[in-house]
XYZ file of C-alpha atoms in Angstrom:
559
model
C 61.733 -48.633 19.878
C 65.080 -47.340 18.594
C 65.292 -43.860 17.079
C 66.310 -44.970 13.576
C 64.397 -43.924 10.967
C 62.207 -46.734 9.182
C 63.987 -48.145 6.222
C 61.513 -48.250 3.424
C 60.929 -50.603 -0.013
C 61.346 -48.358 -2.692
C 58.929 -49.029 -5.667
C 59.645 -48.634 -9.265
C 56.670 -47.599 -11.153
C 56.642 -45.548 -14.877
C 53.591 -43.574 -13.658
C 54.973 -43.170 -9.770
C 58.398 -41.880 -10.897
C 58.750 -38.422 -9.320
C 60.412 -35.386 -11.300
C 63.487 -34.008 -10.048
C 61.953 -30.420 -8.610
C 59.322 -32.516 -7.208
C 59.564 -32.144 -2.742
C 60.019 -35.064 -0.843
C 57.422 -34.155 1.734
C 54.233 -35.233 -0.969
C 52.700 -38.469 -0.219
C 51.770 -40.796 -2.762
C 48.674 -40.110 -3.859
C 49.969 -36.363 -4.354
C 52.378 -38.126 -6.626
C 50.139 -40.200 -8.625
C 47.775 -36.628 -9.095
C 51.151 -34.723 -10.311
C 51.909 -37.591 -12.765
C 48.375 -37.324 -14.388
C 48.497 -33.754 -14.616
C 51.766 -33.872 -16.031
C 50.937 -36.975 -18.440
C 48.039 -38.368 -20.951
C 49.124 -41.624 -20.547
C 46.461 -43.841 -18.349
C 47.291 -46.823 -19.868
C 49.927 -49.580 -19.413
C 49.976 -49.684 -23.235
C 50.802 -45.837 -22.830
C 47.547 -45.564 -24.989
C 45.564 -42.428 -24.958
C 42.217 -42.072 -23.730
C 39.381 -42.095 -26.750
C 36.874 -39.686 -25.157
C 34.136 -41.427 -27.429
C 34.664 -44.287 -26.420
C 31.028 -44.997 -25.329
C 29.910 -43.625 -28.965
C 31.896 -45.539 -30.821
C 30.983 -48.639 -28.806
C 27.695 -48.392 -29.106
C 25.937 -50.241 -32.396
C 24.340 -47.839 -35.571
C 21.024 -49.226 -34.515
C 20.961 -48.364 -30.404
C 21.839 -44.698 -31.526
C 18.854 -44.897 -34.472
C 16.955 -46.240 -31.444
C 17.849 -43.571 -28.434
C 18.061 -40.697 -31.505
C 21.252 -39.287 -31.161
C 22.531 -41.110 -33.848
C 22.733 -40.222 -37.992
C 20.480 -41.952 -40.183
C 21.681 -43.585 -43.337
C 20.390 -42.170 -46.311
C 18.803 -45.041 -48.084
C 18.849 -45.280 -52.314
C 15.816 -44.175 -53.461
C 14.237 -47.776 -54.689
C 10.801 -48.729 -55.980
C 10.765 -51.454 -53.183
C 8.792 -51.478 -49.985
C 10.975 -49.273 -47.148
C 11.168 -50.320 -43.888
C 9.448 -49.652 -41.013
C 10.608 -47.028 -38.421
C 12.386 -48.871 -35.658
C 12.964 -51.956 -37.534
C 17.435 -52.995 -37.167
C 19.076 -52.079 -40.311
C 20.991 -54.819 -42.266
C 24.808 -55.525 -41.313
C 27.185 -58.526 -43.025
C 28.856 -60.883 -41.455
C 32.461 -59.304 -41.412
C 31.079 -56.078 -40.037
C 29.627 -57.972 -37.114
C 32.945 -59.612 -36.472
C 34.726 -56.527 -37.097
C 33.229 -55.143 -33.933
C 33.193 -58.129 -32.034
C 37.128 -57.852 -32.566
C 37.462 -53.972 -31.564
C 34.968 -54.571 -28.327
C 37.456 -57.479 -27.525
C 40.476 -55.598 -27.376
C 38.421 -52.689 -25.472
C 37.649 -55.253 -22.724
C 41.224 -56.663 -22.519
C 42.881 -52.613 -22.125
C 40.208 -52.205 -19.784
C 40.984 -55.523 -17.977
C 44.415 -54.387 -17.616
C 44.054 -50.783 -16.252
C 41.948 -52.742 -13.983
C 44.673 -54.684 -12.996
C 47.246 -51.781 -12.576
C 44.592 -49.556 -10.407
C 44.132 -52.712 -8.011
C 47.882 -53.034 -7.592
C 48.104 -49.306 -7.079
C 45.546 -49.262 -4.643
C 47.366 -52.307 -2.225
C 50.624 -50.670 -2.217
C 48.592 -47.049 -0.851
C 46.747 -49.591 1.699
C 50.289 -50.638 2.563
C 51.745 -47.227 2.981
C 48.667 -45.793 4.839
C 49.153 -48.550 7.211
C 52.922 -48.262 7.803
C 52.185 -44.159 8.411
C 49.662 -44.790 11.391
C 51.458 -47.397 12.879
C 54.395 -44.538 12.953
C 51.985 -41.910 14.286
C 50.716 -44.571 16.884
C 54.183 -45.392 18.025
C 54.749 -41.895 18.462
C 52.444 -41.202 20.403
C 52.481 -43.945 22.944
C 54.953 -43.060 25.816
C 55.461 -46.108 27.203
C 56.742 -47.443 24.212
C 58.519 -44.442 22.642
C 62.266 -43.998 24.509
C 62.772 -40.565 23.651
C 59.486 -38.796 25.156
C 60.827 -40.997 28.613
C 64.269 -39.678 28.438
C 63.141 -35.989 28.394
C 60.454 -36.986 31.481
C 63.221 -38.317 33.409
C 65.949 -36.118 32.921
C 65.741 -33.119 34.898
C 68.559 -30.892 33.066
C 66.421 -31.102 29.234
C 64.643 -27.988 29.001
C 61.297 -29.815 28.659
C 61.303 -31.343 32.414
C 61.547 -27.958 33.701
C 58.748 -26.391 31.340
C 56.445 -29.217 32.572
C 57.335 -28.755 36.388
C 56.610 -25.080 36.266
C 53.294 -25.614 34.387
C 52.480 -28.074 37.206
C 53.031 -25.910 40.027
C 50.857 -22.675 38.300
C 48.101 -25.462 37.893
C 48.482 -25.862 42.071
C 48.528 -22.574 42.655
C 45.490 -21.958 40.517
C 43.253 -24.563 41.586
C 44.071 -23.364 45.235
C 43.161 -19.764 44.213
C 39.627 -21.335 42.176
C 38.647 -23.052 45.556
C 39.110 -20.047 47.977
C 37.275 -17.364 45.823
C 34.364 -20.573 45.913
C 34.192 -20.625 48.932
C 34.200 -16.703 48.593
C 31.737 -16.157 46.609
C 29.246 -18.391 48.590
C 29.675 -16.574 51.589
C 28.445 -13.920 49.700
C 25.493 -15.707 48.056
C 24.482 -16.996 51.642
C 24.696 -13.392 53.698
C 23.540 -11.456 50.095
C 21.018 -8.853 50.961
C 19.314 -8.043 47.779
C 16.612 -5.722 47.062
C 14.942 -4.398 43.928
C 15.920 -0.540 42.545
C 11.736 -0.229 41.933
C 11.109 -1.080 45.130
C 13.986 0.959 46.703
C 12.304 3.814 44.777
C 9.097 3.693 46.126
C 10.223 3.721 49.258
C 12.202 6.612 48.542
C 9.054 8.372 46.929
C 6.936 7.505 49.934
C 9.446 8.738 52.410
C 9.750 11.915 50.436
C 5.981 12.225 50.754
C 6.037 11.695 54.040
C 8.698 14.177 55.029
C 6.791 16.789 52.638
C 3.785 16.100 54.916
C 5.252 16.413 58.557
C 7.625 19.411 57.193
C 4.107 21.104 56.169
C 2.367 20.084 59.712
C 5.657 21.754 61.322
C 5.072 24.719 59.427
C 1.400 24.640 60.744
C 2.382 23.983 63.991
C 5.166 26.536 64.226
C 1.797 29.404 63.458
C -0.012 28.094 65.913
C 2.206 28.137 68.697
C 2.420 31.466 69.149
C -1.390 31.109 70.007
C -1.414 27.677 72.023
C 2.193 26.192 73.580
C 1.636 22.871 72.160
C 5.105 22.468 72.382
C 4.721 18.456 72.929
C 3.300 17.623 69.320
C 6.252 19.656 68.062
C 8.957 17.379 69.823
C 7.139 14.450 68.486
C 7.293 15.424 64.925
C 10.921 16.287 65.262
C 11.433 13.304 66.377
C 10.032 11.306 63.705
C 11.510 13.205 60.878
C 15.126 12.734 62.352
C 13.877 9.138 62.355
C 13.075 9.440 58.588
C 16.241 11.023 58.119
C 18.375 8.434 59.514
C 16.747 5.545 57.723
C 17.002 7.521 54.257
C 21.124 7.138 55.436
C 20.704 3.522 56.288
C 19.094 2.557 52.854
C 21.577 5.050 51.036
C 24.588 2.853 52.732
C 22.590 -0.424 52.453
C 22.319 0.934 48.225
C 26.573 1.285 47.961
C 27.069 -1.732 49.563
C 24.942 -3.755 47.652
C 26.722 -2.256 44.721
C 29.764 -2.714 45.831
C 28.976 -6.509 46.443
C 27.663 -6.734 42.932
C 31.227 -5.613 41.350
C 32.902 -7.955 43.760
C 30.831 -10.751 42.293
C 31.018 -9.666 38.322
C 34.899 -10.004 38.870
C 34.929 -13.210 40.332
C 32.798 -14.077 37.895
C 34.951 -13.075 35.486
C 38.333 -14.387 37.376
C 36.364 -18.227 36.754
C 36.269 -17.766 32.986
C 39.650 -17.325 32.797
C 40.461 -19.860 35.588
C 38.491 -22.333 33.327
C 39.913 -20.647 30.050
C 43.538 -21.699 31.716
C 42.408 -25.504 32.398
C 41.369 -26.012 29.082
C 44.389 -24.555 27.943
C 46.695 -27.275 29.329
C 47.304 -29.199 26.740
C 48.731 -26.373 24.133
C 52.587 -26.446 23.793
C 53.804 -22.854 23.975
C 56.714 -21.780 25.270
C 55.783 -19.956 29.116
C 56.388 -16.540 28.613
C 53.758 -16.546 25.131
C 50.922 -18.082 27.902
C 51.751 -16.118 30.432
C 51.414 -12.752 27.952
C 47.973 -14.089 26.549
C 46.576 -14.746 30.248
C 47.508 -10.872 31.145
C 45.873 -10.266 27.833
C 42.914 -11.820 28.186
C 42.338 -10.612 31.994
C 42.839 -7.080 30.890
C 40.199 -7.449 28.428
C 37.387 -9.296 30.427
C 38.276 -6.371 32.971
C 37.940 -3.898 30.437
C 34.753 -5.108 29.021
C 32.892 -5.776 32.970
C 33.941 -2.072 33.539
C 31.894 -1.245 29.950
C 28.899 -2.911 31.158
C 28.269 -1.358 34.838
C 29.418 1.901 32.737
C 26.135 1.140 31.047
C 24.392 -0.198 34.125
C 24.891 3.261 35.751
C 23.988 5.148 32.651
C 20.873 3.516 32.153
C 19.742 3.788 35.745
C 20.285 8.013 35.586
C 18.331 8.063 32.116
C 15.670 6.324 33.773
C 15.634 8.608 36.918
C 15.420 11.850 34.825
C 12.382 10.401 32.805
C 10.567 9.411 36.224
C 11.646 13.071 37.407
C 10.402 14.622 34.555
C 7.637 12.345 33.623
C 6.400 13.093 29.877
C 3.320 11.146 29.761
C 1.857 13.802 32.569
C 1.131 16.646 30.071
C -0.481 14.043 27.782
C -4.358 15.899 26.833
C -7.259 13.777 27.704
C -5.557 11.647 30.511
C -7.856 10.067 33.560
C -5.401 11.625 36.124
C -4.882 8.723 39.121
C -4.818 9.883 42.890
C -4.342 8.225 46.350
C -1.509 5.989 47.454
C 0.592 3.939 44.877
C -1.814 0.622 45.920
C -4.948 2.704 45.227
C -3.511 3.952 42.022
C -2.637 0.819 40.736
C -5.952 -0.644 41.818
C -7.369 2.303 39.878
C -5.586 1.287 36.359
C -6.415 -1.729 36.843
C -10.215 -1.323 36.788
C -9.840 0.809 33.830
C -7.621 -0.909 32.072
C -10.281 -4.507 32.366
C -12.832 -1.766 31.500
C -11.219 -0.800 28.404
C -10.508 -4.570 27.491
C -14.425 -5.045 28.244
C -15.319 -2.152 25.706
C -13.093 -3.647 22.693
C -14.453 -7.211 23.006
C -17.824 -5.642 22.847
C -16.892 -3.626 20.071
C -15.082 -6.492 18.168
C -18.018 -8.687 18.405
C -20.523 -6.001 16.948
C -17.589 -4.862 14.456
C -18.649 -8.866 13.423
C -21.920 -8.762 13.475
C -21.821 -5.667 11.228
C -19.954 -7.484 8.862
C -21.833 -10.764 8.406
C -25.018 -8.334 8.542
C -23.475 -6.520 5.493
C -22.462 -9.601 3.225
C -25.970 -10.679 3.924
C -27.912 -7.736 2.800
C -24.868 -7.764 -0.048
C -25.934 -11.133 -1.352
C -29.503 -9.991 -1.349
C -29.313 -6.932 -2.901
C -27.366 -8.590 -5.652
C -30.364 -11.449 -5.785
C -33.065 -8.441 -6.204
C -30.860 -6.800 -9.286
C -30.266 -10.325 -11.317
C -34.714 -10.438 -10.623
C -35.322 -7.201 -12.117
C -32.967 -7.795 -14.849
C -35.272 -11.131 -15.553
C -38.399 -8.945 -14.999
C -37.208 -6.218 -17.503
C -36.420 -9.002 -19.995
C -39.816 -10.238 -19.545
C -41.616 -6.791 -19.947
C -39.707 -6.027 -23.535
C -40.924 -10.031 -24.860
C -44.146 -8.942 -23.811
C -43.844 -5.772 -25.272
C -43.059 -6.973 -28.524
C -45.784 -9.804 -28.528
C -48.115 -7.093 -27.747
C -47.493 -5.318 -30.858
C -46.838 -8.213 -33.638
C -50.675 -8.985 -32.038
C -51.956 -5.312 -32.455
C -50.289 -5.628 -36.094
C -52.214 -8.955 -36.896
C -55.430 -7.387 -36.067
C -55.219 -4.323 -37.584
C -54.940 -6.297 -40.933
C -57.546 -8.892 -39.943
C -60.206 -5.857 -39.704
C -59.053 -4.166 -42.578
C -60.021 -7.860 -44.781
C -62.880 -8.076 -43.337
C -64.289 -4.698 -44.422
C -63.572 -5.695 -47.913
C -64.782 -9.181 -48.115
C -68.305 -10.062 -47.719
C -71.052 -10.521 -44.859
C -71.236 -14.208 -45.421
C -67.552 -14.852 -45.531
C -67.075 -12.251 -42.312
C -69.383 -15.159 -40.559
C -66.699 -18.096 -41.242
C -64.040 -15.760 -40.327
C -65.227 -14.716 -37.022
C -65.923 -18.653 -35.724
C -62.063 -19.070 -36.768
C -60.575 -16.276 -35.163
C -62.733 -17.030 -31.719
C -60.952 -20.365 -32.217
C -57.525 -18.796 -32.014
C -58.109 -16.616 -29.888
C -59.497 -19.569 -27.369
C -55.810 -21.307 -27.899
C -54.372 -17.230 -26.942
C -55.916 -17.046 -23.289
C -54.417 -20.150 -22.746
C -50.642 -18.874 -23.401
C -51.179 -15.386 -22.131
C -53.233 -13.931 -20.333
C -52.554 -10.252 -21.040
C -53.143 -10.811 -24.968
C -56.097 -12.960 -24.421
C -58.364 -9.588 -23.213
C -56.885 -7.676 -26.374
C -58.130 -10.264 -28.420
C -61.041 -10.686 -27.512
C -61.886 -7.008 -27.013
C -61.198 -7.154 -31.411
C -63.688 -9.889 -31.496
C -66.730 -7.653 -29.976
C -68.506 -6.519 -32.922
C -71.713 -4.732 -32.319
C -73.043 -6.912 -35.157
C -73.095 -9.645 -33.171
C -76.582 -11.496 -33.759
C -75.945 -15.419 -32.261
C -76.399 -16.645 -29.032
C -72.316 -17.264 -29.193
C -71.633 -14.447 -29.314
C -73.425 -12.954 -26.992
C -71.973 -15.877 -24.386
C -68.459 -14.903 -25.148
C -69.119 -11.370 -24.577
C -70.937 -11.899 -20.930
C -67.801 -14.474 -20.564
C -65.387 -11.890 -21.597
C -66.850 -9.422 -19.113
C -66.590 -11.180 -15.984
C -63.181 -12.075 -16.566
C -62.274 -8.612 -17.297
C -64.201 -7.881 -13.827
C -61.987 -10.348 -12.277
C -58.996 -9.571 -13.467
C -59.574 -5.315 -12.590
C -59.994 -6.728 -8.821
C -56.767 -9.002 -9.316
C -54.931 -5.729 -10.769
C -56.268 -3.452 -7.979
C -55.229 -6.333 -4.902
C -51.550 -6.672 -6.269
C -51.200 -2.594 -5.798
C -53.001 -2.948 -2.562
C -50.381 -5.005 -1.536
C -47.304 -2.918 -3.555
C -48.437 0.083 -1.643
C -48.198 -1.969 1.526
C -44.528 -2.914 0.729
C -43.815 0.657 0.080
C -44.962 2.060 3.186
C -43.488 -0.772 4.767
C -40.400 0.305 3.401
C -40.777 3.740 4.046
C -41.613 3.165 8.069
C -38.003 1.009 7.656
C -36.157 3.717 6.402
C -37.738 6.246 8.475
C -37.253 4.001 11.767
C -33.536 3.219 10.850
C -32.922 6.887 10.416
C -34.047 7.824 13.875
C -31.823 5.094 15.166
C -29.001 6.038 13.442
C -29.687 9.749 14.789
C -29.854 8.864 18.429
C -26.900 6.124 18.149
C -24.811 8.933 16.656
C -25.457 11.438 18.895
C -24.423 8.594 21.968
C -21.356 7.648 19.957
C -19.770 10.688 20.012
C -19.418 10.568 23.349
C -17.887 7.236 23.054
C -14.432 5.963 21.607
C -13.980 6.920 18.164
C -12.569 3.017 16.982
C -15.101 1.621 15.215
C -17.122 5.239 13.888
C -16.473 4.518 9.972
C -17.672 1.167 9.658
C -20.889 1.365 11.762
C -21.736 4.714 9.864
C -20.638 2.720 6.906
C -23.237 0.089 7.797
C -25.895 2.378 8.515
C -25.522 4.041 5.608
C -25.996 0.769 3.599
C -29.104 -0.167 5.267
C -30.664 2.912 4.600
C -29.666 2.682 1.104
C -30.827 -0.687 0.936
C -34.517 0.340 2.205
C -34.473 3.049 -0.293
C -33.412 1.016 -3.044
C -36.813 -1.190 -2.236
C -38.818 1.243 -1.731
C -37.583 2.897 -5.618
C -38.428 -0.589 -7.011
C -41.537 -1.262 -5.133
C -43.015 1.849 -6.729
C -41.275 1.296 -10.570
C -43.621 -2.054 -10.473
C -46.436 0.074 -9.158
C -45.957 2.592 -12.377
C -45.840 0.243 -14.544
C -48.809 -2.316 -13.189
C -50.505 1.576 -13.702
C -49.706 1.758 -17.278
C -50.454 -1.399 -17.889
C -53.796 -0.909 -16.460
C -53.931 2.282 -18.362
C -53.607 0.665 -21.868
C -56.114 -2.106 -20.930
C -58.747 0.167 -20.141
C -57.898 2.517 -23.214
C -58.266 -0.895 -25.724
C -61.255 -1.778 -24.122
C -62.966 1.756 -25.039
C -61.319 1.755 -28.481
């Protein structure tokens, strides 16, 4: 392609027409934003806009419908009104009035329409002219210029591109040495742990602690027996020890040593790879080779910050093992033997201790479901006695409405007369007989009121021997339910009493014990007891009152 610019069709459009302080570098649809900012007019017809145009379009009786519309006030006539909902009445000409104005709406519409679409081609032209540009640019083969600069060696660019060529060489040939480097040095590495270089260290010491206190042993008695071969041998072996401690010291450095080595190379392939991608930016040299030097600097400066730390951390850690602060700890099982026996030692307490909180989880549960239980019953026994009170004060107050009624029946029949005290006797045995079928407890009163000693019939004297032995029966009924009342109450007094010792001799062994789950089993204990002494107080309220009630039968009976 030739290097002329591309001659392009100039377009004259009102709305497209660019002001005169307007920069040629805006593209079209820059323009076209610029000349609506600038300008109202949308329309061909340079008509404005109406903003209610939707409103007004819309008929009286759609915005009566949706109700966003104002309601006609209609003439207050006698006739029928209309219902809600119902279309109001419109004339011919108003009809075709709007049919008119919705016509010409359609046809403005119609034509901006008409504009946009033309609009929209001519960008779809333009667009596709630009990236036919860009893609003619950017094809070498086809563009002359980029060609002329590759071939000519005097341009400037040839010799930019030749020296970037030969640093990408020289790099690559650098990258594949320190591979080949680095794994050497992964395949004749001799790495060991700092732990385990430690224990060594600390056995060693203890070792050399050991012979150095045989020596001194040995050195006292020699003056008494010449043992003077055991003496050699132990000299020996320390400068053994000694020399090994100097091997593992050297072995230490040059591990260290090897471990910078490989944190730079490290480093030296992030920027290698940092470079490659790199390639394709189109800086002048010296700018790339300032940010390489740069960014070398800086990964040097921040690998020297991190074995900074590395060696910081590792004499921090060496002062707490020297000084050791969990030693003076009070309390602590102290560990003894070798470091194998130790360990095997924390071990077995440590599965021990593991052992000791499952067990103690699992009756922490028990204790709780044990709780809610005797909770739920508790709770049962109060809502009982609550009924059983309610009971007693009906009872209570049947007991003296019937008391009342007698009282006045025996005052009547001192004033009426013997024959009429005959009739009335027959018909209060009568209701009394329909009594001792409701209640039991008002039935005796009753009939204790109905034993005159002027009885003369052979009825009477029948419902007296009948009233007797039920009164029998009922006294050995009375005196079985507080045989059984006091059973519950001693029952519930050996409870408590057993608990309590329990509770004693558990306490005593849990003090010895860990001191975890203390509140909640005392807690526990504490609620049974209450519990059994909570039955035990109601057991003997019913046995008080049963005795009262007891009390007042007998004193009726000898009224």
């Amino acid at each position: 392609m030739s290097s002329r610019p591309i001659s392009r069709k100039k377009t004259k459009i009102k709305s497209f027409s660019r002001p005169d302080s307007a920069p040629t570098d805006k593209t079209a649809p820059d323009v076209w934003l610029t000349s609506l900012k600038n300008s109202n007019e949308n329309t061909v017809l340079l008509k404005k806009v109406d903003q209610n145009l939707a409103y007004n379009s819309t008929s009286a009786y759609h915005r009566q419908v949706m109700a966003f519309g104002k309601t006609r006030k209609m003439p207050e006539i006698n006739s029928p009104r209309m219902a809600a909902g119902t279309p109001l009445y419109k004339s011919k000409e108003e009809y075709y009035d709007e049919e008119l104005r919705l016509r010409k709406e359609i046809g403005s519409l119609k034509q901006e329409n008409s504009t946009l679409k033309t609009k929209l081609r001519r960008l779809e032209e333009d667009n596709l002219k630009k990236e036919k540009e860009i893609a003619a640019l950017l094809d070498t083969g086809k563009n002359e210029e980029f060609r002329r600069t590759l071939t000519d060696r005097r341009s400037e660019s040839f010799i930019v591109i030749s020296n970037l060529k030969h640093k990408i060489m020289k790099l690559e040939a650098q990258l594949k040495a320190k591979e080949t480097a680095y794994l050497k040095l992964k395949s004749n590495l001799k790495t060991t742990k700092v732990e385990e270089l430690q224990v060594q260290v600390e056995t060693l010491h203890q070792e050399i602690v050991r012979l150095q206190n045989c020596n001194s042993e040995q050195k006292f008695f020699k003056k008494e027996s010449g043992n003077s071969t055991k003496m050699k041998a132990l000299s020996d072996t320390v400068l053994c020890l000694n020399q090994t401690l100097e091997q593992l010291r050297n072995e230490n450095q040059s591990l260290k040593e090897d471990l910078v080595e490989a944190l730079e190379n490290t480093s030296q392939n992030k920027v290698s790879k940092s470079l490659n991608q790199n390639k394709t930016n189109s800086e002048t040299i010296k700018d790339q080779e300032d940010m390489k030097q740069h960014e070398l600097l800086t990964v040097i400066a921040e690998q020297k910050k991190i074995i900074k730390d590395f060696e910081r951390e590792k004499a921090v850690l060496e002062d707490y093992l020297e000084n050791k602060p969990w030693s003076n700890v009070p309390g602590k099982i102290q560990v003894q033997g070798s470091i194998v026996e130790q360990l095997e030692q924390l071990d077995k307490q440590e599965t021990h201790l593991l052992e000791e909180l499952q067990n103690m989880k699992k009756l922490k549960k028990q204790m709780k479901s044990e709780r809610n239980h005797y909770k739920k019953k508790s709770e049962e026994f109060e809502l009982d006695c609550q009924k059983l009170q309610l009971t007693i004060k009906e009872l209570e107050l049947k007991l003296k409405l019937d008391n009342k009624a007698t009282n006045s029946s025996l005052r009547h029949r001192s004033r009426t007369s013997p024959t009429s005290e005959n009739h009335n006797s027959r018909r209060n045995s009568k209701t009394k007989h329909k009594s001792v079928e409701n209640i039991k407890k008002l039935n005796e009163e009753k009939e204790i009121v109905s034993q005159e000693p002027q009885a003369t019939s052979n009825e009477d004297v029948l419902k007296l021997r009948k009233n007797h032995a039920a009164k029998c029966i009922q006294k050995a009924w009375h005196q079985h339910d507080a045989n059984k009342q006091a059973l519950v109450i001693i029952q519930g007094t050996l409870l408590a009493h057993a608990a309590r010792k329990k509770f004693l001799r558990q306490s005593k062994k849990e003090l010895k014990s860990t001191r975890l789950c203390e509140e909640e089993n005392i807690l526990e204990r504490s609620v049974k007891l209450i519990q059994s002494v909570v039955r035990a107080h109601y057991s003997r309220i019913k046995q008080q009152q049963i005795f009262r009630e007891n009390l007042k039968t007998e004193q009726i009976v000898q009224r």
